[in-house]
Amino acid sequence: MQFTVDHTDLAAAVSYAAQSLPARPPVPVLAGLLLDAAEDTLRISGFDYETSTDITVPATVAEPGRALVSGRLLADIAARVRGIVQFELAGPRLILSAGSARFTLPTLPIEEYPQLPEPGPASGTLSGGTFAEAVSQVACAVSNDTAVPSLAGISLGHDQGAGTLTLTATDRYRFAVRTIGWKHCNLDADHTALAPGKDLLDAAKAAAEAATLDLTLAGTPGASGLFTLRDAHTTTLRSLEGSLPAYSSLFPSEFAHTATVDIAPLKEAVQRVALVATGNTPVRLTFTTDGTLVLEAGTSDDAQAVDNVTTALEGGDLNIAFNPGFLIDGLNALTTEAAEAVDFHFTSPTKPAILRGHGSDDQGLHYALMPVRLTG
């Protein structure tokens, strides 16, 4: 195998493919990236049995061939070399040259590398930027609790009647829901599947610049248990078993109180008073009809903080408390869709509050946040 490739193309391709490399590979070959040079292209692939990454870039191939090398080491080298990079396979060693730099890398046994999964047919196409935005918005609610694996996922549900894709995530304390429209859909029935949250977020970020992204939902005909995202790159993700709890009951259509608050000053105020909210101490919010939202944290025996921002409230005064980190996560997710103000919808101080971007339509983010019960 012998070929040359531009360092910019190499660095971008290796960085993308390395996303699928496991931190602790169960077998040594899974720490490798597969290089396949043929027909003036270089294909770089990674696979850990759960996630695969595959990308092809232009190359000048003098002798086609394949090699498996350490992915982390190749990524570090590709990020630092400049100009035209030459690769040559010499027995069990891969020689990489760029300018005055020369690296000799041991190869891994390619015959032990697992076969890459075959991507399924596209369920439909959508905007890469819109999809990446939606995934990042709901990802804040993905659970880190390994005791319930399904809560580490993001559910993707196709609604045949509406022609939309709804993404949902929850950790039991909040529920994030975002609906987007397909550009084109090949499905002829409703379908829902659960993707691994962190891996889907990484894949969506990599496809954010794509004008058109082909998306395959796991469990659809020909897809088996794999999600596929395909633009200039191809990523497959093995679906999670189970499903997320139903969320429709958390989003009522009628509310007793509605308050509108500018996001930037509210987030800054929450961050300030949360400085004294140690442990699981909540931030207390008092919405008043005189146009003031008072934020408080701390106890009489410890440090205390109070701040206030302007609000527009419909309904009577309301006292409610939230985990400050969860509240800030929701506000950050709303700013992803360029919302400058947030609408809080309340039924009671003990029921979930619904946060939405002010003036957003039904396809915008819906963020249900459980309050912390106040005592005394």
CSV table of C-alpha atoms in Angstrom, one decimal:
chain,number,residue,atom,x,y,z
A,1,MET,CA,0.0,0.0,0.0
A,2,GLN,CA,1.3,3.4,-1.0
A,3,PHE,CA,-0.6,6.7,-1.3
A,4,THR,CA,-0.4,10.4,-0.5
A,5,VAL,CA,-3.1,12.6,1.0
A,6,ASP,CA,-3.5,16.3,2.0
A,7,HIS,CA,-3.0,16.9,5.7
A,8,THR,CA,-6.2,18.8,6.0
A,9,ASP,CA,-8.3,16.0,4.6
A,10,LEU,CA,-6.4,13.5,6.6
A,11,ALA,CA,-6.8,15.3,9.9
A,12,ALA,CA,-10.5,15.9,9.4
A,13,ALA,CA,-11.2,12.3,8.4
A,14,VAL,CA,-9.2,10.7,11.2
A,15,SER,CA,-10.7,13.0,13.8
A,16,TYR,CA,-14.2,11.9,12.6
A,17,ALA,CA,-13.4,8.2,12.4
A,18,ALA,CA,-11.8,8.2,15.8
A,19,GLN,CA,-15.1,9.0,17.5
A,20,SER,CA,-16.0,5.3,17.4
A,21,LEU,CA,-12.8,4.2,19.2
A,22,PRO,CA,-13.6,2.8,22.6
A,23,ALA,CA,-11.8,4.2,25.7
A,24,ARG,CA,-11.1,0.7,26.9
A,25,PRO,CA,-11.2,-1.6,23.9
A,26,PRO,CA,-12.2,-5.2,24.8
A,27,VAL,CA,-9.8,-6.5,22.2
A,28,PRO,CA,-6.7,-4.7,20.9
A,29,VAL,CA,-7.8,-4.5,17.3
A,30,LEU,CA,-10.8,-2.3,18.2
A,31,ALA,CA,-8.3,0.5,19.1
A,32,GLY,CA,-7.4,0.6,15.4
A,33,LEU,CA,-8.6,2.6,12.5
A,34,LEU,CA,-8.9,0.7,9.2
A,35,LEU,CA,-7.2,2.5,6.2
A,36,ASP,CA,-8.3,1.3,2.8
A,37,ALA,CA,-6.6,3.0,-0.2
A,38,ALA,CA,-8.0,2.3,-3.7
A,39,GLU,CA,-9.1,4.2,-6.8
A,40,ASP,CA,-7.6,7.6,-5.7
A,41,THR,CA,-9.5,7.6,-2.5
A,42,LEU,CA,-8.7,6.8,1.1
A,43,ARG,CA,-11.4,5.2,3.2
A,44,ILE,CA,-11.0,5.4,7.0
A,45,SER,CA,-13.2,3.4,9.3
A,46,GLY,CA,-13.6,2.6,13.0
A,47,PHE,CA,-15.9,0.2,14.8
A,48,ASP,CA,-16.4,-0.9,18.4
A,49,TYR,CA,-19.4,-3.3,17.8
A,50,GLU,CA,-21.8,-0.6,19.0
A,51,THR,CA,-20.8,2.4,16.8
A,52,SER,CA,-19.1,2.5,13.4
A,53,THR,CA,-17.7,5.5,11.6
A,54,ASP,CA,-16.7,5.5,7.9
A,55,ILE,CA,-15.4,8.4,5.7
A,56,THR,CA,-13.7,8.6,2.3
A,57,VAL,CA,-11.4,11.4,1.2
A,58,PRO,CA,-9.4,12.1,-2.0
A,59,ALA,CA,-5.9,10.5,-2.2
A,60,THR,CA,-3.3,9.8,-4.8
A,61,VAL,CA,-2.9,6.0,-4.7
A,62,ALA,CA,0.2,4.5,-6.2
A,63,GLU,CA,-0.5,1.0,-4.8
A,64,PRO,CA,-3.8,0.0,-3.3
A,65,GLY,CA,-4.0,-1.8,0.0
A,66,ARG,CA,-5.3,-1.9,3.5
A,67,ALA,CA,-3.8,-1.5,7.0
A,68,LEU,CA,-5.0,-1.3,10.6
A,69,VAL,CA,-3.2,1.1,12.9
A,70,SER,CA,-3.6,2.7,16.3
A,71,GLY,CA,-6.4,5.2,16.0
A,72,ARG,CA,-5.4,7.5,18.9
A,73,LEU,CA,-1.8,7.7,17.7
A,74,LEU,CA,-2.8,8.3,14.1
A,75,ALA,CA,-5.2,11.1,15.2
A,76,ASP,CA,-2.4,12.8,17.2
A,77,ILE,CA,0.0,12.6,14.3
A,78,ALA,CA,-2.6,13.8,11.7
A,79,ALA,CA,-3.4,16.9,13.8
A,80,ARG,CA,0.3,18.0,13.8
A,81,VAL,CA,1.7,17.2,10.4
A,82,ARG,CA,1.4,19.7,7.5
A,83,GLY,CA,1.5,19.6,3.7
A,84,ILE,CA,1.2,16.4,1.7
A,85,VAL,CA,1.4,13.2,3.8
A,86,GLN,CA,2.8,10.0,2.3
A,87,PHE,CA,1.9,6.5,3.6
A,88,GLU,CA,3.8,3.4,2.7
A,89,LEU,CA,3.2,-0.1,4.1
A,90,ALA,CA,6.4,-2.0,4.6
A,91,GLY,CA,5.8,-5.4,6.0
A,92,PRO,CA,4.2,-5.1,9.5
A,93,ARG,CA,5.0,-1.3,9.6
A,94,LEU,CA,3.3,1.7,8.2
A,95,ILE,CA,5.7,4.5,7.4
A,96,LEU,CA,4.2,8.0,7.4
A,97,SER,CA,6.2,11.0,6.1
A,98,ALA,CA,5.3,14.7,6.0
A,99,GLY,CA,8.0,17.3,5.3
A,100,SER,CA,11.0,16.5,7.5
A,101,ALA,CA,8.9,14.4,9.9
A,102,ARG,CA,8.8,10.6,9.6
A,103,PHE,CA,6.9,8.1,11.7
A,104,THR,CA,7.0,4.3,11.7
A,105,LEU,CA,3.9,2.8,13.1
A,106,PRO,CA,3.2,-0.9,14.0
A,107,THR,CA,0.1,-2.3,12.4
A,108,LEU,CA,-2.5,-4.4,14.1
A,109,PRO,CA,-3.6,-7.8,12.7
A,110,ILE,CA,-6.2,-6.8,10.1
A,111,GLU,CA,-7.5,-10.4,9.8
A,112,GLU,CA,-8.9,-10.1,13.4
A,113,TYR,CA,-10.8,-6.9,12.7
A,114,PRO,CA,-14.6,-7.3,12.7
A,115,GLN,CA,-16.6,-6.7,9.5
A,116,LEU,CA,-18.1,-3.3,9.4
A,117,PRO,CA,-21.9,-3.2,9.6
A,118,GLU,CA,-23.9,-2.6,6.5
A,119,PRO,CA,-26.0,0.7,6.7
A,120,GLY,CA,-29.7,0.3,6.2
A,121,PRO,CA,-31.8,2.2,3.6
A,122,ALA,CA,-32.6,5.8,4.5
A,123,SER,CA,-35.9,6.3,6.4
A,124,GLY,CA,-35.8,9.9,5.1
A,125,THR,CA,-33.7,13.0,4.7
A,126,LEU,CA,-33.5,16.2,6.8
A,127,SER,CA,-31.3,19.2,7.4
A,128,GLY,CA,-28.1,18.3,9.2
A,129,GLY,CA,-28.1,21.6,11.1
A,130,THR,CA,-31.7,21.2,12.2
A,131,PHE,CA,-31.2,17.6,13.4
A,132,ALA,CA,-28.0,18.5,15.3
A,133,GLU,CA,-29.8,21.4,17.0
A,134,ALA,CA,-32.7,19.1,18.0
A,135,VAL,CA,-30.4,16.4,19.4
A,136,SER,CA,-28.3,18.9,21.4
A,137,GLN,CA,-31.5,20.4,22.9
A,138,VAL,CA,-32.9,17.1,24.2
A,139,ALA,CA,-29.5,15.6,25.1
A,140,CYS,CA,-29.4,17.7,28.3
A,141,ALA,CA,-32.1,15.4,29.7
A,142,VAL,CA,-30.3,12.1,29.0
A,143,SER,CA,-29.7,10.2,32.2
A,144,ASN,CA,-26.3,9.2,33.5
A,145,ASP,CA,-27.9,6.5,35.7
A,146,THR,CA,-26.5,3.1,34.4
A,147,ALA,CA,-29.1,1.2,36.5
A,148,VAL,CA,-31.7,2.0,33.8
A,149,PRO,CA,-30.0,1.8,30.4
A,150,SER,CA,-33.0,3.0,28.4
A,151,LEU,CA,-32.8,6.4,30.2
A,152,ALA,CA,-29.3,6.9,28.6
A,153,GLY,CA,-31.1,7.0,25.2
A,154,ILE,CA,-32.8,9.5,22.9
A,155,SER,CA,-36.0,8.3,21.4
A,156,LEU,CA,-36.7,9.1,17.8
A,157,GLY,CA,-40.3,8.7,16.7
A,158,HIS,CA,-41.8,9.1,13.3
A,159,ASP,CA,-45.4,10.4,13.1
A,160,GLN,CA,-46.7,9.3,9.7
A,161,GLY,CA,-49.8,11.6,9.9
A,162,ALA,CA,-47.8,14.7,10.7
A,163,GLY,CA,-44.7,13.8,8.6
A,164,THR,CA,-42.5,14.7,11.6
A,165,LEU,CA,-39.7,13.3,13.7
A,166,THR,CA,-39.9,13.8,17.5
A,167,LEU,CA,-36.9,13.4,19.7
A,168,THR,CA,-37.3,12.9,23.4
A,169,ALA,CA,-35.1,12.3,26.4
A,170,THR,CA,-35.6,12.0,30.2
A,171,ASP,CA,-33.8,11.3,33.4
A,172,ARG,CA,-37.0,11.3,35.4
A,173,TYR,CA,-36.5,14.8,36.7
A,174,ARG,CA,-37.0,16.5,33.4
A,175,PHE,CA,-38.3,15.6,30.0
A,176,ALA,CA,-37.1,17.3,26.8
A,177,VAL,CA,-39.1,17.0,23.6
A,178,ARG,CA,-38.3,18.5,20.2
A,179,THR,CA,-40.2,17.9,16.9
A,180,ILE,CA,-38.7,18.6,13.4
A,181,GLY,CA,-39.9,18.0,9.9
A,182,TRP,CA,-38.5,15.6,7.4
A,183,LYS,CA,-37.4,17.0,4.1
A,184,HIS,CA,-38.4,13.6,2.6
A,185,CYS,CA,-39.6,10.5,4.3
A,186,ASN,CA,-39.7,6.9,3.0
A,187,LEU,CA,-41.6,5.4,5.9
A,188,ASP,CA,-45.3,4.5,5.5
A,189,ALA,CA,-46.1,3.9,9.2
A,190,ASP,CA,-45.4,5.3,12.6
A,191,HIS,CA,-42.1,4.1,14.1
A,192,THR,CA,-40.1,4.7,17.2
A,193,ALA,CA,-36.6,3.5,18.2
A,194,LEU,CA,-34.2,4.3,21.0
A,195,ALA,CA,-30.6,5.6,20.2
A,196,PRO,CA,-27.7,5.8,22.6
A,197,GLY,CA,-27.8,9.5,23.6
A,198,LYS,CA,-24.1,10.4,23.8
A,199,ASP,CA,-23.2,8.6,20.6
A,200,LEU,CA,-26.1,10.2,18.7
A,201,LEU,CA,-25.1,13.6,19.9
A,202,ASP,CA,-21.5,13.1,18.6
A,203,ALA,CA,-22.8,11.8,15.3
A,204,ALA,CA,-25.3,14.7,14.9
A,205,LYS,CA,-22.6,17.3,15.7
A,206,ALA,CA,-20.3,15.7,13.0
A,207,ALA,CA,-23.2,16.1,10.4
A,208,ALA,CA,-24.3,19.6,11.5
A,209,GLU,CA,-22.9,21.2,8.3
A,210,ALA,CA,-24.7,18.8,6.0
A,211,ALA,CA,-27.4,20.5,3.9
A,212,THR,CA,-29.0,17.0,3.5
A,213,LEU,CA,-28.6,14.2,6.0
A,214,ASP,CA,-29.9,10.7,5.3
A,215,LEU,CA,-31.2,9.1,8.5
A,216,THR,CA,-32.2,5.5,9.0
A,217,LEU,CA,-34.3,4.6,12.1
A,218,ALA,CA,-33.4,1.3,13.7
A,219,GLY,CA,-36.0,-1.4,13.3
A,220,THR,CA,-37.2,-0.2,9.9
A,221,PRO,CA,-37.1,-2.6,6.9
A,222,GLY,CA,-33.5,-3.4,6.1
A,223,ALA,CA,-32.1,-1.5,9.0
A,224,SER,CA,-32.0,-4.3,11.6
A,225,GLY,CA,-31.1,-2.8,15.0
A,226,LEU,CA,-28.9,0.0,13.5
A,227,PHE,CA,-29.4,3.8,13.2
A,228,THR,CA,-27.5,5.2,10.3
A,229,LEU,CA,-26.5,8.9,9.7
A,230,ARG,CA,-25.1,9.5,6.2
A,231,ASP,CA,-23.8,12.6,4.5
A,232,ALA,CA,-20.1,12.9,3.5
A,233,HIS,CA,-19.6,10.6,6.5
A,234,THR,CA,-21.4,7.4,7.5
A,235,THR,CA,-22.1,6.6,11.2
A,236,THR,CA,-24.0,3.6,12.5
A,237,LEU,CA,-25.3,3.2,16.0
A,238,ARG,CA,-26.7,0.1,17.6
A,239,SER,CA,-30.1,0.8,19.1
A,240,LEU,CA,-30.9,0.4,22.8
A,241,GLU,CA,-33.5,-2.0,24.1
A,242,GLY,CA,-36.6,-0.7,25.8
A,243,SER,CA,-38.4,2.6,25.5
A,244,LEU,CA,-38.8,5.9,27.3
A,245,PRO,CA,-41.9,6.6,29.5
A,246,ALA,CA,-44.8,8.3,27.9
A,247,TYR,CA,-44.6,12.0,28.2
A,248,SER,CA,-48.0,13.3,26.9
A,249,SER,CA,-49.5,13.6,30.4
A,250,LEU,CA,-46.6,15.9,31.5
A,251,PHE,CA,-47.6,18.5,28.9
A,252,PRO,CA,-51.1,19.7,29.7
A,253,SER,CA,-52.9,22.2,27.4
A,254,GLU,CA,-54.2,24.4,30.2
A,255,PHE,CA,-52.2,26.2,32.9
A,256,ALA,CA,-53.0,28.3,36.0
A,257,HIS,CA,-49.9,30.6,35.6
A,258,THR,CA,-47.7,31.7,32.7
A,259,ALA,CA,-44.6,33.8,33.1
A,260,THR,CA,-42.3,35.3,30.5
A,261,VAL,CA,-38.7,36.1,31.4
A,262,ASP,CA,-35.7,37.1,29.4
A,263,ILE,CA,-33.3,34.2,29.3
A,264,ALA,CA,-29.9,36.0,29.6
A,265,PRO,CA,-30.6,37.9,32.9
A,266,LEU,CA,-32.5,34.9,34.3
A,267,LYS,CA,-29.6,32.5,33.7
A,268,GLU,CA,-27.1,35.0,35.2
A,269,ALA,CA,-29.3,35.4,38.3
A,270,VAL,CA,-29.7,31.6,38.7
A,271,GLN,CA,-25.9,31.2,38.4
A,272,ARG,CA,-25.3,33.9,41.0
A,273,VAL,CA,-27.7,32.6,43.7
A,274,ALA,CA,-26.7,29.0,43.0
A,275,LEU,CA,-23.2,29.8,44.4
A,276,VAL,CA,-24.7,29.1,47.8
A,277,ALA,CA,-26.9,26.2,46.8
A,278,THR,CA,-24.6,23.4,48.0
A,279,GLY,CA,-25.4,19.7,47.5
A,280,ASN,CA,-29.0,19.2,46.4
A,281,THR,CA,-30.2,22.6,47.7
A,282,PRO,CA,-32.7,24.1,45.2
A,283,VAL,CA,-33.1,27.6,44.0
A,284,ARG,CA,-36.5,29.1,45.1
A,285,LEU,CA,-38.4,31.3,42.6
A,286,THR,CA,-41.2,33.6,43.5
A,287,PHE,CA,-43.2,35.0,40.6
A,288,THR,CA,-45.2,38.1,41.5
A,289,THR,CA,-47.9,40.0,39.7
A,290,ASP,CA,-46.0,43.3,40.2
A,291,GLY,CA,-43.5,42.1,37.5
A,292,THR,CA,-40.7,40.8,39.7
A,293,LEU,CA,-39.2,37.3,39.9
A,294,VAL,CA,-37.3,36.8,43.1
A,295,LEU,CA,-34.6,34.1,43.2
A,296,GLU,CA,-33.3,32.8,46.6
A,297,ALA,CA,-30.9,30.1,47.7
A,298,GLY,CA,-29.3,28.9,50.9
A,299,THR,CA,-30.6,28.4,54.4
A,300,SER,CA,-30.6,30.5,57.6
A,301,ASP,CA,-27.8,28.3,59.0
A,302,ASP,CA,-25.6,28.7,56.0
A,303,ALA,CA,-24.8,31.2,53.3
A,304,GLN,CA,-27.8,32.8,51.6
A,305,ALA,CA,-28.3,34.7,48.3
A,306,VAL,CA,-31.2,36.6,46.8
A,307,ASP,CA,-31.5,38.3,43.4
A,308,ASN,CA,-34.4,39.4,41.1
A,309,VAL,CA,-35.2,39.9,37.4
A,310,THR,CA,-38.2,41.3,35.6
A,311,THR,CA,-41.1,39.0,34.5
A,312,ALA,CA,-44.5,39.3,33.0
A,313,LEU,CA,-46.9,37.0,34.9
A,314,GLU,CA,-50.4,35.9,34.1
A,315,GLY,CA,-52.2,34.3,37.0
A,316,GLY,CA,-51.6,34.7,40.7
A,317,ASP,CA,-48.3,34.9,42.6
A,318,LEU,CA,-46.4,31.6,42.6
A,319,ASN,CA,-43.6,30.0,44.7
A,320,ILE,CA,-41.7,27.1,43.2
A,321,ALA,CA,-38.2,25.6,43.5
A,322,PHE,CA,-35.9,23.9,41.0
A,323,ASN,CA,-32.6,22.2,40.9
A,324,PRO,CA,-30.4,25.1,39.5
A,325,GLY,CA,-28.4,22.9,37.2
A,326,PHE,CA,-31.5,21.4,35.6
A,327,LEU,CA,-33.0,24.9,35.2
A,328,ILE,CA,-29.9,26.3,33.5
A,329,ASP,CA,-29.7,23.2,31.2
A,330,GLY,CA,-33.2,24.0,30.0
A,331,LEU,CA,-32.4,27.7,29.5
A,332,ASN,CA,-29.2,26.8,27.5
A,333,ALA,CA,-31.2,24.4,25.4
A,334,LEU,CA,-33.7,27.1,24.5
A,335,THR,CA,-31.0,29.5,23.4
A,336,THR,CA,-29.9,26.9,20.9
A,337,GLU,CA,-33.0,27.7,18.9
A,338,ALA,CA,-32.2,31.5,19.3
A,339,ALA,CA,-34.9,32.1,21.8
A,340,GLU,CA,-34.3,35.3,23.8
A,341,ALA,CA,-37.1,34.8,26.3
A,342,VAL,CA,-38.6,31.8,28.0
A,343,ASP,CA,-42.3,31.1,28.8
A,344,PHE,CA,-42.9,29.2,32.0
A,345,HIS,CA,-46.2,27.4,32.2
A,346,PHE,CA,-47.4,26.2,35.6
A,347,THR,CA,-50.4,24.1,36.8
A,348,SER,CA,-49.2,24.1,40.5
A,349,PRO,CA,-46.0,24.4,42.5
A,350,THR,CA,-45.9,20.6,42.8
A,351,LYS,CA,-46.5,19.7,39.2
A,352,PRO,CA,-43.9,19.9,36.4
A,353,ALA,CA,-43.3,23.3,34.9
A,354,ILE,CA,-43.1,23.5,31.1
A,355,LEU,CA,-40.4,25.8,29.6
A,356,ARG,CA,-40.7,26.9,26.0
A,357,GLY,CA,-39.1,29.6,23.9
A,358,HIS,CA,-41.3,32.7,23.8
A,359,GLY,CA,-43.1,32.9,20.6
A,360,SER,CA,-42.0,29.4,19.4
A,361,ASP,CA,-44.3,27.1,17.5
A,362,ASP,CA,-45.3,23.6,18.5
A,363,GLN,CA,-42.2,22.1,17.0
A,364,GLY,CA,-39.9,24.1,19.3
A,365,LEU,CA,-38.4,22.6,22.4
A,366,HIS,CA,-40.7,21.6,25.2
A,367,TYR,CA,-38.8,21.2,28.5
A,368,ALA,CA,-40.8,19.7,31.4
A,369,LEU,CA,-38.9,20.3,34.7
A,370,MET,CA,-40.0,18.7,38.0
A,371,PRO,CA,-40.0,21.1,40.9
A,372,VAL,CA,-38.3,20.4,44.2
A,373,ARG,CA,-40.8,20.2,47.1
A,374,LEU,CA,-40.3,23.0,49.6
A,375,THR,CA,-40.6,22.2,53.3
A,376,GLY,CA,-41.3,24.4,56.3
